[in-house]
C-alpha positions as YAML, in Angstrom:
chain: A
units: angstrom
residues:
- id: 1
  name: MET
  ca: [91.53, 45.20, -16.51]
- id: 2
  name: ILE
  ca: [93.75, 45.57, -13.44]
- id: 3
  name: ASN
  ca: [96.13, 42.70, -14.00]
- id: 4
  name: GLU
  ca: [96.40, 39.20, -15.41]
- id: 5
  name: VAL
  ca: [98.07, 36.01, -14.22]
- id: 6
  name: GLU
  ca: [99.43, 33.76, -16.95]
- id: 7
  name: MET
  ca: [100.04, 30.70, -14.80]
- id: 8
  name: THR
  ca: [99.68, 29.36, -11.31]
- id: 9
  name: HIS
  ca: [99.96, 25.60, -11.27]
- id: 10
  name: ALA
  ca: [98.52, 22.60, -9.44]
- id: 11
  name: LYS
  ca: [100.41, 20.19, -7.22]
- id: 12
  name: ALA
  ca: [100.38, 16.53, -6.24]
- id: 13
  name: ILE
  ca: [101.47, 15.04, -2.95]
- id: 14
  name: PHE
  ca: [103.93, 12.25, -3.76]
- id: 15
  name: PHE
  ca: [104.29, 11.04, -0.16]
- id: 16
  name: GLY
  ca: [103.11, 12.15, 3.27]
- id: 17
  name: GLU
  ca: [99.36, 12.73, 3.04]
- id: 18
  name: HIS
  ca: [97.80, 13.32, 6.46]
- id: 19
  name: SER
  ca: [100.99, 12.50, 8.35]
- id: 20
  name: VAL
  ca: [102.36, 15.92, 7.35]
- id: 21
  name: VAL
  ca: [99.58, 17.48, 9.43]
- id: 22
  name: TYR
  ca: [101.23, 15.92, 12.50]
- id: 23
  name: GLY
  ca: [104.74, 17.21, 11.88]
- id: 24
  name: LYS
  ca: [106.02, 14.46, 9.55]
- id: 25
  name: LYS
  ca: [107.67, 15.22, 6.24]
- id: 26
  name: GLY
  ca: [105.70, 15.39, 3.02]
- id: 27
  name: ILE
  ca: [106.94, 15.36, -0.58]
- id: 28
  name: THR
  ca: [105.15, 17.31, -3.28]
- id: 29
  name: ILE
  ca: [105.65, 17.83, -7.00]
- id: 30
  name: PRO
  ca: [104.43, 20.70, -9.20]
- id: 31
  name: LEU
  ca: [101.95, 19.93, -11.98]
- id: 32
  name: LEU
  ca: [102.95, 22.67, -14.38]
- id: 33
  name: GLU
  ca: [100.56, 21.47, -17.09]
- id: 34
  name: MET
  ca: [97.53, 22.13, -14.86]
- id: 35
  name: THR
  ca: [97.07, 25.87, -14.47]
- id: 36
  name: VAL
  ca: [94.66, 28.56, -13.31]
- id: 37
  name: ASN
  ca: [94.52, 32.02, -14.93]
- id: 38
  name: VAL
  ca: [92.85, 35.01, -13.28]
- id: 39
  name: LYS
  ca: [91.81, 38.41, -14.62]
- id: 40
  name: LEU
  ca: [90.42, 41.25, -12.54]
- id: 41
  name: LEU
  ca: [87.95, 43.39, -14.47]
- id: 42
  name: LYS
  ca: [86.42, 46.63, -13.19]
- id: 43
  name: ASN
  ca: [82.65, 46.75, -13.70]
- id: 44
  name: LYS
  ca: [81.06, 49.71, -11.93]
- id: 45
  name: ASN
  ca: [77.54, 48.78, -12.94]
- id: 46
  name: ASN
  ca: [77.48, 45.20, -11.78]
- id: 47
  name: LYS
  ca: [78.44, 43.55, -8.49]
- id: 48
  name: GLN
  ca: [79.83, 40.05, -8.85]
- id: 49
  name: LYS
  ca: [78.09, 37.24, -7.00]
- id: 50
  name: ARG
  ca: [80.71, 35.23, -5.10]
- id: 51
  name: ASP
  ca: [80.67, 32.06, -3.06]
- id: 52
  name: GLU
  ca: [82.06, 32.07, 0.47]
- id: 53
  name: THR
  ca: [85.57, 31.11, -0.62]
- id: 54
  name: LEU
  ca: [85.77, 33.79, -3.31]
- id: 55
  name: LYS
  ca: [84.41, 36.37, -0.84]
- id: 56
  name: PHE
  ca: [87.08, 35.43, 1.68]
- id: 57
  name: ILE
  ca: [89.93, 35.73, -0.83]
- id: 58
  name: ALA
  ca: [88.56, 38.97, -2.29]
- id: 59
  name: ASN
  ca: [88.31, 40.55, 1.15]
- id: 60
  name: LYS
  ca: [91.88, 39.51, 2.01]
- id: 61
  name: CYS
  ca: [93.11, 41.05, -1.26]
- id: 62
  name: ASN
  ca: [90.97, 44.22, -0.91]
- id: 63
  name: ILE
  ca: [89.09, 43.46, -4.13]
- id: 64
  name: ASP
  ca: [85.77, 45.34, -4.11]
- id: 65
  name: ASP
  ca: [82.43, 43.91, -5.26]
- id: 66
  name: ASN
  ca: [82.54, 45.91, -8.50]
- id: 67
  name: THR
  ca: [85.69, 44.15, -9.63]
- id: 68
  name: GLU
  ca: [84.89, 40.92, -11.43]
- id: 69
  name: ILE
  ca: [87.21, 37.98, -10.77]
- id: 70
  name: LEU
  ca: [87.44, 36.02, -14.03]
- id: 71
  name: ILE
  ca: [88.78, 32.51, -13.56]
- id: 72
  name: GLU
  ca: [89.99, 30.05, -16.20]
- id: 73
  name: SER
  ca: [91.17, 26.83, -14.57]
- id: 74
  name: LYS
  ca: [92.46, 23.49, -15.82]
- id: 75
  name: ILE
  ca: [92.74, 22.15, -12.27]
- id: 76
  name: PRO
  ca: [89.98, 19.74, -11.19]
- id: 77
  name: VAL
  ca: [88.24, 21.00, -8.05]
- id: 78
  name: GLY
  ca: [88.00, 18.81, -4.96]
- id: 79
  name: LYS
  ca: [90.48, 16.27, -6.30]
- id: 80
  name: GLY
  ca: [93.48, 16.88, -4.02]
- id: 81
  name: LEU
  ca: [95.55, 18.77, -6.60]
- id: 82
  name: GLY
  ca: [95.74, 22.09, -4.77]
- id: 83
  name: SER
  ca: [93.00, 23.88, -6.72]
- id: 84
  name: SER
  ca: [92.07, 26.18, -3.82]
- id: 85
  name: ALA
  ca: [95.68, 27.13, -3.04]
- id: 86
  name: ALA
  ca: [96.41, 27.76, -6.72]
- id: 87
  name: LEU
  ca: [93.28, 29.90, -7.11]
- id: 88
  name: CYS
  ca: [94.13, 31.99, -4.06]
- id: 89
  name: VAL
  ca: [97.72, 32.56, -5.22]
- id: 90
  name: ALA
  ca: [96.51, 33.49, -8.71]
- id: 91
  name: ILE
  ca: [94.04, 36.05, -7.33]
- id: 92
  name: CYS
  ca: [96.68, 37.47, -4.98]
- id: 93
  name: ARG
  ca: [99.08, 37.92, -7.88]
- id: 94
  name: ALA
  ca: [96.42, 39.51, -10.04]
- id: 95
  name: ALA
  ca: [95.64, 41.95, -7.22]
- id: 96
  name: ASN
  ca: [99.36, 42.75, -6.76]
- id: 97
  name: VAL
  ca: [99.34, 42.00, -3.04]
- id: 98
  name: GLU
  ca: [102.68, 41.47, -1.34]
- id: 99
  name: ASN
  ca: [101.85, 38.98, 1.43]
- id: 100
  name: ILE
  ca: [100.72, 36.20, -0.91]
- id: 101
  name: LYS
  ca: [101.81, 33.26, 1.22]
- id: 102
  name: GLU
  ca: [100.17, 34.67, 4.36]
- id: 103
  name: ILE
  ca: [96.86, 35.25, 2.58]
- id: 104
  name: ALA
  ca: [96.96, 31.85, 0.85]
- id: 105
  name: ASP
  ca: [97.68, 30.10, 4.18]
- id: 106
  name: SER
  ca: [94.72, 31.84, 5.82]
- id: 107
  name: CYS
  ca: [92.52, 30.92, 2.86]
- id: 108
  name: GLU
  ca: [93.52, 27.26, 3.15]
- id: 109
  name: LYS
  ca: [92.63, 27.29, 6.86]
- id: 110
  name: PHE
  ca: [89.26, 28.84, 6.01]
- id: 111
  name: ILE
  ca: [88.54, 26.13, 3.44]
- id: 112
  name: HIS
  ca: [90.15, 23.03, 4.96]
- id: 113
  name: GLY
  ca: [90.17, 23.64, 8.71]
- id: 114
  name: ASN
  ca: [93.63, 22.42, 9.71]
- id: 115
  name: PRO
  ca: [95.82, 22.08, 6.62]
- id: 116
  name: SER
  ca: [99.53, 21.42, 6.81]
- id: 117
  name: GLY
  ca: [100.51, 24.31, 4.55]
- id: 118
  name: ILE
  ca: [102.07, 21.98, 2.00]
- id: 119
  name: ASP
  ca: [99.76, 23.00, -0.88]
- id: 120
  name: VAL
  ca: [100.54, 26.71, -0.69]
- id: 121
  name: ASN
  ca: [104.29, 26.10, -0.63]
- id: 122
  name: GLN
  ca: [104.17, 23.89, -3.72]
- id: 123
  name: VAL
  ca: [101.93, 26.05, -5.88]
- id: 124
  name: LEU
  ca: [104.35, 28.92, -5.19]
- id: 125
  name: ASN
  ca: [107.30, 26.86, -6.51]
- id: 126
  name: ASP
  ca: [107.96, 25.02, -9.79]
- id: 127
  name: TYR
  ca: [110.26, 22.31, -8.39]
- id: 128
  name: PRO
  ca: [109.65, 19.37, -6.00]
- id: 129
  name: LEU
  ca: [109.62, 20.11, -2.28]
- id: 130
  name: VAL
  ca: [110.07, 18.32, 1.00]
- id: 131
  name: PHE
  ca: [107.96, 20.00, 3.65]
- id: 132
  name: SER
  ca: [107.36, 19.79, 7.36]
- id: 133
  name: LYS
  ca: [105.60, 22.16, 9.74]
- id: 134
  name: ASP
  ca: [108.79, 22.70, 11.75]
- id: 135
  name: ALA
  ca: [111.35, 23.01, 8.95]
- id: 136
  name: GLY
  ca: [109.09, 24.55, 6.30]
- id: 137
  name: ALA
  ca: [109.60, 23.87, 2.60]
- id: 138
  name: LYS
  ca: [112.92, 22.95, 1.01]
- id: 139
  name: LYS
  ca: [113.82, 22.08, -2.56]
- id: 140
  name: LEU
  ca: [114.14, 18.34, -3.13]
- id: 141
  name: ASP
  ca: [116.50, 17.73, -6.02]
- id: 142
  name: PHE
  ca: [115.38, 14.73, -8.05]
- id: 143
  name: LYS
  ca: [114.57, 13.89, -11.65]
- id: 144
  name: LEU
  ca: [113.31, 10.36, -12.18]
- id: 145
  name: ASP
  ca: [113.17, 10.41, -15.99]
- id: 146
  name: ALA
  ca: [109.89, 8.57, -15.60]
- id: 147
  name: PHE
  ca: [106.20, 9.36, -15.98]
- id: 148
  name: LEU
  ca: [103.37, 9.83, -13.54]
- id: 149
  name: LEU
  ca: [99.71, 9.29, -14.27]
- id: 150
  name: ILE
  ca: [97.35, 11.67, -12.48]
- id: 151
  name: ILE
  ca: [94.00, 9.87, -12.33]
- id: 152
  name: ASP
  ca: [90.64, 11.40, -11.47]
- id: 153
  name: THR
  ca: [88.49, 8.93, -9.54]
- id: 154
  name: GLY
  ca: [85.36, 10.89, -10.43]
- id: 155
  name: VAL
  ca: [84.58, 11.33, -6.74]
- id: 156
  name: ILE
  ca: [84.97, 14.70, -5.02]
- id: 157
  name: GLY
  ca: [86.98, 14.33, -1.82]
- id: 158
  name: ILE
  ca: [86.44, 16.94, 0.90]
- id: 159
  name: THR
  ca: [89.88, 17.42, 2.46]
- id: 160
  name: LYS
  ca: [88.43, 19.26, 5.46]
- id: 161
  name: ASP
  ca: [86.31, 16.20, 6.30]
- id: 162
  name: THR
  ca: [89.08, 13.64, 5.89]
- id: 163
  name: VAL
  ca: [91.52, 15.72, 7.94]
- id: 164
  name: ALA
  ca: [88.91, 16.09, 10.70]
- id: 165
  name: ASN
  ca: [88.14, 12.36, 10.67]
- id: 166
  name: VAL
  ca: [91.81, 11.42, 11.01]
- id: 167
  name: ARG
  ca: [92.16, 13.86, 13.90]
- id: 168
  name: LYS
  ca: [89.04, 12.48, 15.58]
- id: 169
  name: ASN
  ca: [90.57, 9.00, 15.50]
- id: 170
  name: TYR
  ca: [94.15, 10.09, 16.10]
- id: 171
  name: LYS
  ca: [94.90, 7.71, 18.99]
- id: 172
  name: LYS
  ca: [93.87, 4.74, 16.87]
- id: 173
  name: ASN
  ca: [95.65, 6.13, 13.82]
- id: 174
  name: LYS
  ca: [98.91, 7.24, 15.44]
- id: 175
  name: LYS
  ca: [100.90, 4.11, 14.59]
- id: 176
  name: TYR
  ca: [99.85, 4.44, 10.94]
- id: 177
  name: ILE
  ca: [100.69, 8.15, 10.91]
- id: 178
  name: ASP
  ca: [104.16, 7.21, 12.17]
- id: 179
  name: ILE
  ca: [104.53, 4.58, 9.42]
- id: 180
  name: LEU
  ca: [103.57, 7.15, 6.76]
- id: 181
  name: GLY
  ca: [106.23, 9.47, 8.18]
- id: 182
  name: ASP
  ca: [108.82, 6.66, 8.04]
- id: 183
  name: ILE
  ca: [107.93, 5.92, 4.41]
- id: 184
  name: THR
  ca: [108.61, 9.53, 3.45]
- id: 185
  name: GLU
  ca: [111.99, 9.50, 5.19]
- id: 186
  name: LYS
  ca: [112.99, 6.23, 3.51]
- id: 187
  name: VAL
  ca: [111.88, 7.21, 0.02]
- id: 188
  name: ILE
  ca: [113.92, 10.45, -0.16]
- id: 189
  name: PRO
  ca: [117.26, 8.72, -0.96]
- id: 190
  name: CYS
  ca: [115.42, 6.45, -3.43]
- id: 191
  name: LEU
  ca: [114.15, 9.53, -5.27]
- id: 192
  name: GLU
  ca: [117.63, 11.03, -5.36]
- id: 193
  name: LYS
  ca: [119.10, 7.77, -6.72]
- id: 194
  name: LYS
  ca: [116.27, 7.14, -9.24]
- id: 195
  name: GLN
  ca: [115.42, 3.78, -7.67]
- id: 196
  name: LEU
  ca: [112.09, 3.51, -9.46]
- id: 197
  name: GLU
  ca: [111.12, 0.03, -8.28]
- id: 198
  name: LYS
  ca: [111.66, 0.95, -4.63]
- id: 199
  name: ILE
  ca: [109.72, 4.17, -5.07]
- id: 200
  name: GLY
  ca: [106.85, 2.18, -6.54]
- id: 201
  name: GLN
  ca: [106.92, -0.25, -3.63]
- id: 202
  name: TYR
  ca: [106.74, 2.64, -1.16]
- id: 203
  name: MET
  ca: [103.79, 4.10, -3.10]
- id: 204
  name: ASN
  ca: [101.89, 0.82, -2.77]
- id: 205
  name: LEU
  ca: [102.74, 0.57, 0.92]
- id: 206
  name: ALA
  ca: [101.64, 4.16, 1.53]
- id: 207
  name: HIS
  ca: [98.30, 3.48, -0.15]
- id: 208
  name: ASP
  ca: [97.73, 0.43, 2.03]
- id: 209
  name: ILE
  ca: [98.45, 2.49, 5.16]
- id: 210
  name: LEU
  ca: [96.17, 5.30, 3.99]
- id: 211
  name: LYS
  ca: [93.42, 2.70, 3.63]
- id: 212
  name: LYS
  ca: [93.96, 1.73, 7.27]
- id: 213
  name: ILE
  ca: [93.24, 5.28, 8.44]
- id: 214
  name: ASN
  ca: [90.04, 5.26, 6.36]
- id: 215
  name: VAL
  ca: [90.89, 8.01, 3.91]
- id: 216
  name: SER
  ca: [90.70, 5.86, 0.80]
- id: 217
  name: HIS
  ca: [87.55, 5.21, -1.23]
- id: 218
  name: GLU
  ca: [86.51, 2.21, -3.28]
- id: 219
  name: LYS
  ca: [87.23, 4.24, -6.44]
- id: 220
  name: ASN
  ca: [90.75, 5.04, -5.21]
- id: 221
  name: ASP
  ca: [91.29, 1.34, -4.61]
- id: 222
  name: GLU
  ca: [89.85, 0.41, -8.01]
- id: 223
  name: VAL
  ca: [92.17, 2.85, -9.79]
- id: 224
  name: VAL
  ca: [95.22, 1.56, -7.89]
- id: 225
  name: GLU
  ca: [94.30, -2.02, -8.77]
- id: 226
  name: ILE
  ca: [93.87, -1.23, -12.50]
- id: 227
  name: CYS
  ca: [97.22, 0.56, -12.65]
- id: 228
  name: ASN
  ca: [99.20, -2.08, -10.78]
- id: 229
  name: LYS
  ca: [97.57, -4.92, -12.71]
- id: 230
  name: ASN
  ca: [98.83, -3.26, -15.89]
- id: 231
  name: ASN
  ca: [102.48, -3.02, -14.82]
- id: 232
  name: ALA
  ca: [102.62, 0.33, -13.04]
- id: 233
  name: LEU
  ca: [105.62, 0.52, -10.72]
- id: 234
  name: GLY
  ca: [103.38, 1.69, -7.89]
- id: 235
  name: SER
  ca: [100.18, 3.61, -7.28]
- id: 236
  name: LYS
  ca: [98.44, 5.46, -4.46]
- id: 237
  name: LEU
  ca: [95.87, 8.09, -3.67]
- id: 238
  name: THR
  ca: [97.12, 11.66, -3.53]
- id: 239
  name: GLY
  ca: [95.82, 14.49, -1.40]
- id: 240
  name: GLY
  ca: [93.05, 14.28, 1.16]
- id: 241
  name: GLY
  ca: [91.58, 11.06, -0.20]
- id: 242
  name: ASN
  ca: [88.03, 9.67, -0.08]
- id: 243
  name: GLY
  ca: [88.00, 10.10, -3.84]
- id: 244
  name: GLY
  ca: [89.89, 12.88, -5.52]
- id: 245
  name: CYS
  ca: [92.89, 11.68, -7.49]
- id: 246
  name: CYS
  ca: [95.41, 8.87, -7.54]
- id: 247
  name: ILE
  ca: [98.94, 8.84, -8.93]
- id: 248
  name: SER
  ca: [100.72, 5.98, -10.67]
- id: 249
  name: LEU
  ca: [104.42, 5.72, -11.51]
- id: 250
  name: CYS
  ca: [105.43, 4.35, -14.92]
- id: 251
  name: LYS
  ca: [108.86, 3.59, -16.39]
- id: 252
  name: SER
  ca: [108.06, 4.83, -19.87]
- id: 253
  name: TYR
  ca: [105.63, 7.04, -21.72]
- id: 254
  name: GLU
  ca: [104.40, 3.97, -23.65]
- id: 255
  name: SER
  ca: [103.61, 2.21, -20.37]
- id: 256
  name: ALA
  ca: [101.76, 5.27, -19.10]
- id: 257
  name: LYS
  ca: [99.74, 5.49, -22.33]
- id: 258
  name: TYR
  ca: [98.78, 1.82, -22.09]
- id: 259
  name: ILE
  ca: [97.59, 2.20, -18.49]
- id: 260
  name: GLN
  ca: [95.77, 5.39, -19.45]
- id: 261
  name: LYS
  ca: [93.90, 3.41, -22.11]
- id: 262
  name: LYS
  ca: [92.93, 0.72, -19.58]
- id: 263
  name: LEU
  ca: [91.72, 3.41, -17.15]
- id: 264
  name: LYS
  ca: [89.66, 5.09, -19.87]
- id: 265
  name: GLU
  ca: [87.95, 1.76, -20.60]
- id: 266
  name: LYS
  ca: [86.73, 1.82, -17.00]
- id: 267
  name: GLY
  ca: [85.62, 5.45, -17.23]
- id: 268
  name: PHE
  ca: [88.57, 7.15, -15.48]
- id: 269
  name: LEU
  ca: [90.06, 10.36, -16.86]
- id: 270
  name: SER
  ca: [93.84, 10.73, -16.48]
- id: 271
  name: TRP
  ca: [96.79, 12.94, -17.40]
- id: 272
  name: ILE
  ca: [100.44, 12.02, -18.01]
- id: 273
  name: VAL
  ca: [103.20, 14.20, -16.55]
- id: 274
  name: SER
  ca: [106.94, 13.73, -16.45]
- id: 275
  name: VAL
  ca: [108.79, 13.37, -13.12]
...
């Protein structure tokens, strides 16, 4: 064994999906409970079969074919929680490379086409961030003393496709991209002041705008409706959309557990994290 990574975590985009690609601010939070572990194991007698993504990362990290990349992940794949960024960072750390962020950024471009860079920054940090392409990532100091449901819609969303579709229709979408950027700016002081109701309202508004640029899915909308009907403060899709995951803000753990039960009755898997 060459090295082992104990923990690289997932992330959720709180606000700023898609608009962050166009220079607006995005807000992310770490999901420390969702982790990926990687071991590198030398095996001279057997070459590991790798998919295109694993080949790309291995080549960037100078990992030869006779080194097996063993992956144990609790992060759902294709659900907008930064699984690819987390995997790349975990492999980089296991291989003891120095330029982790550079390699992870190139990997994200290989997988997603034109990502903002927000995923890599958040999986490298264990505190919330505000990010923009121009200013980079900065720590965003807030603690809501509330709970967030992370809900799997059961539909795999291909971020590369949704990003490309938004770009294809950019002229039509520009006004909505601007609104998403405005929402992020307005919600920052609400986060800092723990104004939970306002934050929830902005989550609902953001989801409605994301629907207008056609990155939602009927399952995203169903999840949002279930959560809000059962007294969530606000709910929205997170990540690329067209499936993937949603997030829902709850005042108390008991409220989150109740909504989780209602979601389970409809076949939706969910996790509760503190924010």
